[in-house]
mmCIF file of C-alpha atoms in Angstrom:
data_model
loop_
_atom_site.group_PDB
_atom_site.id
_atom_site.type_symbol
_atom_site.label_atom_id
_atom_site.label_comp_id
_atom_site.label_asym_id
_atom_site.label_seq_id
_atom_site.Cartn_x
_atom_site.Cartn_y
_atom_site.Cartn_z
ATOM 1 C CA MET A 1 98.995 131.782 121.027
ATOM 2 C CA MET A 2 98.118 133.215 117.568
ATOM 3 C CA LYS A 3 94.776 131.499 117.606
ATOM 4 C CA LYS A 4 94.070 132.750 121.018
ATOM 5 C CA ILE A 5 94.755 136.381 120.246
ATOM 6 C CA TRP A 6 92.662 136.274 117.090
ATOM 7 C CA GLY A 7 89.886 134.611 118.862
ATOM 8 C CA LYS A 8 89.816 137.386 121.691
ATOM 9 C CA ILE A 9 89.989 139.925 118.676
ATOM 10 C CA ILE A 10 87.014 138.457 116.884
ATOM 11 C CA VAL A 11 84.965 138.219 120.373
ATOM 12 C CA VAL A 12 85.774 141.873 121.093
ATOM 13 C CA LEU A 13 84.638 142.943 117.465
ATOM 14 C CA LEU A 14 81.482 141.017 117.414
ATOM 15 C CA ALA A 15 80.481 142.260 120.850
ATOM 16 C CA GLY A 16 81.227 145.805 119.737
ATOM 17 C CA ALA A 17 79.126 145.231 116.711
ATOM 18 C CA LEU A 18 76.282 143.932 118.874
ATOM 19 C CA ILE A 19 76.464 147.249 121.006
ATOM 20 C CA TRP A 20 76.130 149.368 118.078
ATOM 21 C CA LYS A 21 73.286 147.202 116.632
ATOM 22 C CA LEU A 22 71.387 147.237 119.732
ATOM 23 C CA ILE A 23 71.715 151.045 120.553
ATOM 24 C CA PRO A 24 69.044 152.152 118.022
ATOM 25 C CA TYR A 25 66.526 149.633 119.881
ATOM 26 C CA PHE A 26 67.426 150.749 123.397
ATOM 27 C CA SER A 27 67.381 154.580 122.461
ATOM 28 C CA ASN A 28 64.251 154.578 120.283
ATOM 29 C CA LEU A 29 66.204 156.223 117.359
ATOM 30 C CA GLY A 30 63.640 156.599 114.554
ATOM 31 C CA ALA A 31 63.666 158.270 111.179
ATOM 32 C CA GLU A 32 63.404 161.580 112.717
ATOM 33 C CA TYR A 33 66.820 162.850 114.237
ATOM 34 C CA SER A 34 66.689 163.994 117.729
ATOM 35 C CA ARG A 35 69.697 165.346 119.703
ATOM 36 C CA THR A 36 68.526 164.200 122.926
ATOM 37 C CA THR A 37 68.078 160.538 121.852
ATOM 38 C CA HIS A 38 71.400 160.728 119.869
ATOM 39 C CA PHE A 39 73.154 162.070 123.146
ATOM 40 C CA PHE A 40 71.882 159.218 125.268
ATOM 41 C CA ALA A 41 72.606 156.650 122.641
ATOM 42 C CA GLY A 42 76.263 157.834 122.734
ATOM 43 C CA LEU A 43 76.305 157.563 126.490
ATOM 44 C CA ILE A 44 74.979 154.066 126.479
ATOM 45 C CA THR A 45 77.679 153.267 123.723
ATOM 46 C CA THR A 46 80.472 154.467 125.794
ATOM 47 C CA VAL A 47 79.394 152.980 129.073
ATOM 48 C CA LEU A 48 78.907 149.456 127.358
ATOM 49 C CA THR A 49 82.120 149.878 125.426
ATOM 50 C CA LEU A 50 84.144 150.757 128.575
ATOM 51 C CA ALA A 51 82.596 147.678 130.332
ATOM 52 C CA LEU A 52 83.800 145.463 127.536
ATOM 53 C CA ILE A 53 87.192 146.661 127.295
ATOM 54 C CA GLU A 54 87.495 146.503 131.137
ATOM 55 C CA ALA A 55 86.290 142.923 131.064
ATOM 56 C CA VAL A 56 88.830 141.695 128.342
ATOM 57 C CA ARG A 57 91.555 144.083 129.880
ATOM 58 C CA ARG A 58 91.190 142.083 133.312
ATOM 59 C CA MET A 59 91.030 138.771 131.546
ATOM 60 C CA ASP A 60 94.249 139.464 129.643
ATOM 61 C CA HIS A 61 95.976 140.968 132.700
ATOM 62 C CA LEU A 62 96.771 144.200 130.852
ATOM 63 C CA SER A 63 97.292 147.792 132.176
ATOM 64 C CA TRP A 64 95.400 150.686 130.554
ATOM 65 C CA LYS A 65 98.941 151.830 129.609
ATOM 66 C CA GLN A 66 99.335 148.793 127.476
ATOM 67 C CA LEU A 67 96.287 149.941 125.636
ATOM 68 C CA GLY A 68 97.664 153.203 124.593
ATOM 69 C CA GLN A 69 96.836 155.322 127.684
ATOM 70 C CA ARG A 70 99.214 157.499 129.635
ATOM 71 C CA SER A 71 98.873 160.045 132.322
ATOM 72 C CA LEU A 72 95.782 162.351 132.269
ATOM 73 C CA ARG A 73 98.064 165.255 131.129
ATOM 74 C CA THR A 74 99.730 163.397 128.481
ATOM 75 C CA ASN A 75 96.349 162.020 127.234
ATOM 76 C CA PHE A 76 94.939 165.592 127.115
ATOM 77 C CA PHE A 77 97.867 166.937 124.957
ATOM 78 C CA SER A 78 97.623 163.758 122.809
ATOM 79 C CA PHE A 79 93.962 164.386 122.269
ATOM 80 C CA LEU A 80 94.683 167.979 121.549
ATOM 81 C CA LEU A 81 97.416 167.154 119.014
ATOM 82 C CA GLY A 82 95.032 164.776 117.369
ATOM 83 C CA PHE A 83 92.219 167.350 117.143
ATOM 84 C CA LEU A 84 94.605 170.070 115.737
ATOM 85 C CA LEU A 85 96.132 167.729 113.197
ATOM 86 C CA TRP A 86 92.794 167.453 111.483
ATOM 87 C CA THR A 87 91.443 171.057 112.411
ATOM 88 C CA ILE A 88 94.307 173.135 110.930
ATOM 89 C CA PRO A 89 94.683 171.495 107.564
ATOM 90 C CA ALA A 90 90.957 171.175 107.229
ATOM 91 C CA SER A 91 90.473 174.966 107.917
ATOM 92 C CA ILE A 92 93.269 175.575 105.181
ATOM 93 C CA GLY A 93 91.266 173.275 102.916
ATOM 94 C CA LEU A 94 87.989 175.028 103.494
ATOM 95 C CA VAL A 95 89.434 178.484 102.725
ATOM 96 C CA ILE A 96 91.018 176.996 99.518
ATOM 97 C CA CYS A 97 87.667 175.522 98.437
ATOM 98 C CA LEU A 98 85.775 178.718 99.079
ATOM 99 C CA THR A 99 88.284 180.973 97.552
ATOM 100 C CA LEU A 100 88.605 178.906 94.323
ATOM 101 C CA GLY A 101 84.788 178.584 94.147
ATOM 102 C CA TRP A 102 84.739 174.787 94.427
ATOM 103 C CA VAL A 103 82.367 175.035 97.324
ATOM 104 C CA ASP A 104 79.517 177.539 98.304
ATOM 105 C CA ILE A 105 78.156 177.288 101.659
ATOM 106 C CA THR A 106 74.969 179.001 102.989
ATOM 107 C CA ARG A 107 74.139 179.279 106.643
ATOM 108 C CA HIS A 108 70.566 178.886 107.598
ATOM 109 C CA SER A 109 70.836 178.864 111.605
ATOM 110 C CA ASP A 110 71.800 181.807 113.585
ATOM 111 C CA TRP A 111 75.163 181.805 115.459
ATOM 112 C CA ASN A 112 73.671 180.939 118.956
ATOM 113 C CA VAL A 113 71.590 177.873 117.673
ATOM 114 C CA LEU A 114 74.732 176.877 115.571
ATOM 115 C CA LEU A 115 77.162 177.110 118.325
ATOM 116 C CA MET A 116 74.806 175.261 120.766
ATOM 117 C CA SER A 117 74.207 172.517 118.320
ATOM 118 C CA VAL A 118 77.830 171.998 117.547
ATOM 119 C CA LEU A 119 78.648 171.731 121.092
ATOM 120 C CA VAL A 120 76.000 169.037 121.605
ATOM 121 C CA LEU A 121 77.067 167.287 118.535
ATOM 122 C CA CYS A 122 80.814 167.428 119.644
ATOM 123 C CA VAL A 123 79.988 165.798 122.793
ATOM 124 C CA THR A 124 77.718 163.186 121.187
ATOM 125 C CA VAL A 125 80.204 162.204 118.527
ATOM 126 C CA PHE A 126 82.825 161.783 121.253
ATOM 127 C CA LEU A 127 80.435 159.311 123.186
ATOM 128 C CA ILE A 128 78.941 157.301 120.410
ATOM 129 C CA GLU A 129 81.951 157.226 117.872
ATOM 130 C CA ALA A 130 85.290 158.814 118.863
ATOM 131 C CA LEU A 131 85.875 157.283 122.185
ATOM 132 C CA PRO A 132 84.274 153.935 121.993
ATOM 133 C CA GLU A 133 85.558 153.041 118.543
ATOM 134 C CA GLU A 134 89.107 154.133 119.114
ATOM 135 C CA LEU A 135 89.178 152.175 122.492
ATOM 136 C CA ILE A 136 88.227 149.073 120.812
ATOM 137 C CA PHE A 137 90.155 149.195 117.517
ATOM 138 C CA ARG A 138 93.165 151.588 118.078
ATOM 139 C CA GLY A 139 93.250 150.480 121.849
ATOM 140 C CA TYR A 140 92.416 146.790 122.512
ATOM 141 C CA ILE A 141 92.627 145.377 119.117
ATOM 142 C CA TYR A 142 95.660 147.428 118.049
ATOM 143 C CA ARG A 143 97.690 146.258 121.157
ATOM 144 C CA SER A 144 96.681 142.715 120.703
ATOM 145 C CA LEU A 145 97.822 142.636 116.991
ATOM 146 C CA LEU A 146 101.037 144.449 118.002
ATOM 147 C CA SER A 147 101.900 141.605 120.339
ATOM 148 C CA VAL A 148 102.567 139.361 117.340
ATOM 149 C CA PHE A 149 102.857 141.757 114.292
ATOM 150 C CA PRO A 150 105.017 144.761 113.472
ATOM 151 C CA HIS A 151 103.361 148.229 113.337
ATOM 152 C CA TRP A 152 103.066 148.395 109.664
ATOM 153 C CA ILE A 153 101.053 145.022 109.441
ATOM 154 C CA THR A 154 99.031 145.899 112.530
ATOM 155 C CA VAL A 155 97.831 149.160 110.840
ATOM 156 C CA LEU A 156 96.864 147.234 107.760
ATOM 157 C CA LEU A 157 95.033 144.479 109.679
ATOM 158 C CA GLN A 158 93.209 146.921 112.102
ATOM 159 C CA MET A 159 92.058 148.646 108.966
ATOM 160 C CA LEU A 160 90.525 145.408 107.679
ATOM 161 C CA LEU A 161 88.907 144.473 110.917
ATOM 162 C CA PHE A 162 87.379 148.107 111.225
ATOM 163 C CA SER A 163 85.929 147.910 107.708
ATOM 164 C CA LEU A 164 84.502 144.401 108.718
ATOM 165 C CA PHE A 165 82.988 146.095 111.692
ATOM 166 C CA ALA A 166 81.604 148.945 109.808
ATOM 167 C CA TYR A 167 79.861 146.325 107.368
ATOM 168 C CA LEU A 168 78.315 144.361 110.220
ATOM 169 C CA ILE A 169 76.864 147.696 111.836
ATOM 170 C CA GLY A 170 75.427 148.713 108.455
ATOM 171 C CA ALA A 171 77.763 151.558 107.861
ATOM 172 C CA MET A 172 78.953 150.584 104.493
ATOM 173 C CA TYR A 173 75.569 151.686 102.998
ATOM 174 C CA SER A 174 77.040 153.704 100.043
ATOM 175 C CA VAL A 175 79.876 153.767 97.432
ATOM 176 C CA GLU A 176 81.094 156.842 99.312
ATOM 177 C CA GLN A 177 81.268 154.999 102.570
ATOM 178 C CA ILE A 178 82.939 152.123 101.028
ATOM 179 C CA GLN A 179 85.622 154.303 99.737
ATOM 180 C CA PHE A 180 85.965 156.453 102.805
ATOM 181 C CA LEU A 181 86.011 153.945 105.861
ATOM 182 C CA PRO A 182 89.058 151.798 104.955
ATOM 183 C CA GLY A 183 91.097 154.882 104.377
ATOM 184 C CA PHE A 184 89.775 156.518 107.508
ATOM 185 C CA ALA A 185 90.574 153.426 109.405
ATOM 186 C CA PHE A 186 94.165 153.479 107.914
ATOM 187 C CA ILE A 187 94.956 157.082 108.865
ATOM 188 C CA LEU A 188 93.621 156.596 112.419
ATOM 189 C CA GLY A 189 95.800 153.544 112.829
ATOM 190 C CA TYR A 190 98.793 155.481 111.304
ATOM 191 C CA VAL A 191 98.058 158.122 113.955
ATOM 192 C CA ARG A 192 97.901 155.634 116.671
ATOM 193 C CA ALA A 193 101.174 153.974 115.697
ATOM 194 C CA VAL A 194 103.297 156.988 115.360
ATOM 195 C CA SER A 195 101.948 158.837 118.355
ATOM 196 C CA GLY A 196 101.927 155.728 120.482
ATOM 197 C CA ASN A 197 98.878 157.191 122.409
ATOM 198 C CA VAL A 198 95.196 156.140 121.605
ATOM 199 C CA TRP A 199 93.942 159.728 122.553
ATOM 200 C CA THR A 200 95.567 161.147 119.474
ATOM 201 C CA PRO A 201 93.344 159.307 117.066
ATOM 202 C CA ILE A 202 90.530 160.053 119.307
ATOM 203 C CA GLY A 203 90.989 163.749 118.790
ATOM 204 C CA PHE A 204 91.293 163.241 115.032
ATOM 205 C CA HIS A 205 88.289 161.059 114.871
ATOM 206 C CA LEU A 206 86.271 163.493 116.954
ATOM 207 C CA ALA A 207 87.163 166.606 114.833
ATOM 208 C CA ILE A 208 86.533 165.131 111.372
ATOM 209 C CA MET A 209 83.242 163.425 112.283
ATOM 210 C CA THR A 210 81.922 166.383 114.156
ATOM 211 C CA ALA A 211 82.627 168.850 111.147
ATOM 212 C CA THR A 212 81.326 166.189 108.663
ATOM 213 C CA GLN A 213 77.996 165.870 110.303
ATOM 214 C CA MET A 214 77.774 169.572 111.017
ATOM 215 C CA PHE A 215 77.537 170.161 107.281
ATOM 216 C CA SER A 216 75.210 167.264 106.587
ATOM 217 C CA PRO A 217 71.735 168.097 105.355
ATOM 218 C CA LEU A 218 70.548 166.132 108.416
ATOM 219 C CA HIS A 219 71.231 168.896 110.907
ATOM 220 C CA GLY A 220 69.887 171.620 108.516
ATOM 221 C CA HIS A 221 72.459 174.334 109.664
ATOM 222 C CA PHE A 222 74.179 174.744 106.124
ATOM 223 C CA GLU A 223 73.463 174.269 102.504
ATOM 224 C CA VAL A 224 76.323 173.220 100.784
ATOM 225 C CA ASP A 225 76.978 173.140 97.051
ATOM 226 C CA GLY A 226 79.968 170.877 96.410
ATOM 227 C CA LEU A 227 79.705 168.880 99.641
ATOM 228 C CA PHE A 228 81.723 165.782 98.090
ATOM 229 C CA THR A 229 84.587 168.151 97.236
ATOM 230 C CA LEU A 230 84.565 169.558 100.610
ATOM 231 C CA ARG A 231 84.642 166.262 102.351
ATOM 232 C CA PHE A 232 87.133 164.760 100.141
ATOM 233 C CA PHE A 233 89.762 167.731 99.766
ATOM 234 C CA ALA A 234 89.322 169.774 102.971
ATOM 235 C CA PHE A 235 88.061 166.977 105.352
ATOM 236 C CA ILE A 236 90.060 163.827 104.181
ATOM 237 C CA LEU A 237 92.809 164.582 101.757
ATOM 238 C CA LEU A 238 94.749 167.531 103.424
ATOM 239 C CA PRO A 239 94.228 166.445 107.066
ATOM 240 C CA SER A 240 95.279 162.908 106.177
ATOM 241 C CA ALA A 241 98.495 164.099 104.064
ATOM 242 C CA ILE A 242 99.691 166.931 106.255
ATOM 243 C CA GLY A 243 98.843 165.159 109.724
ATOM 244 C CA ALA A 244 101.111 162.211 108.540
ATOM 245 C CA ILE A 245 103.910 164.403 107.506
ATOM 246 C CA ALA A 246 103.584 166.489 110.668
ATOM 247 C CA LEU A 247 103.633 163.299 112.888
ATOM 248 C CA SER A 248 106.738 161.882 111.163
ATOM 249 C CA PHE A 249 108.619 164.993 111.968
ATOM 250 C CA MET A 250 107.368 164.907 115.703
ATOM 251 C CA TYR A 251 108.313 161.301 116.269
ATOM 252 C CA PRO A 252 111.281 160.755 113.893
ATOM 253 C CA HIS A 253 112.426 157.703 115.902
ATOM 254 C CA HIS A 254 109.279 155.601 115.223
ATOM 255 C CA LYS A 255 110.108 152.118 113.705
ATOM 256 C CA TRP A 256 107.441 150.435 111.700
ATOM 257 C CA THR A 257 109.204 147.069 112.235
ATOM 258 C CA ASP A 258 109.036 147.187 116.083
ATOM 259 C CA LYS A 259 106.674 145.064 118.129
ATOM 260 C CA GLU A 260 104.989 146.090 121.552
ATOM 261 C CA MET A 261 105.343 143.091 123.827
ATOM 262 C CA ASN A 262 103.907 142.803 127.348
ATOM 263 C CA GLU A 263 105.208 144.979 129.929
#
């Protein structure tokens, strides 16, 4: 049973990595950033990922509920919870950074251009990162691991698998990324474990990556002096710590030694 489960997990991981590796070729993403091509790359990524998850779900005779889905209403509020678990602490961290002079931000775009860009970026990040990555790792892979391991081991294993995935698709391209991605996968796994719904880490994932990319020099909207401090303190440290504490109070009966078996 263990070999069969691991075999399916590796197949899904490699298939996911293949999707991410092929997308730049299909969407003609070049050195120059384009919101349109980025958006369609995200759309293709989501469609292919949904097809992949649907195929393995049917082969394993799993329901979407077993992959961390609930009713539409519950999914929406779980998504909103994840989004706010990042947004509120990050906003507090941003204010602290600006007040103490750790970070200085200069805006180059007018508000209309900025708001439209953020909206498009948010939708694109949802399609190319937050939704497909969470469905694969905190959805199918998490559930597969949880059928044989308790939550605490599952969180660690999915962190390692996500890090391997990031390496395969070329996301481990700097020391900063190597330091960030395993911890990012850990907190997403923690959020999935405690909340019991895959849409909670989807919301958290969407919020942090939209903000991180919005302040990136690539988009040209802001010039940030102290970008590393902003990302580490406001975008990673505070949301991870405060979010974890908040979830522990919201779900006090979560047991890390539990396994989730077939329903």
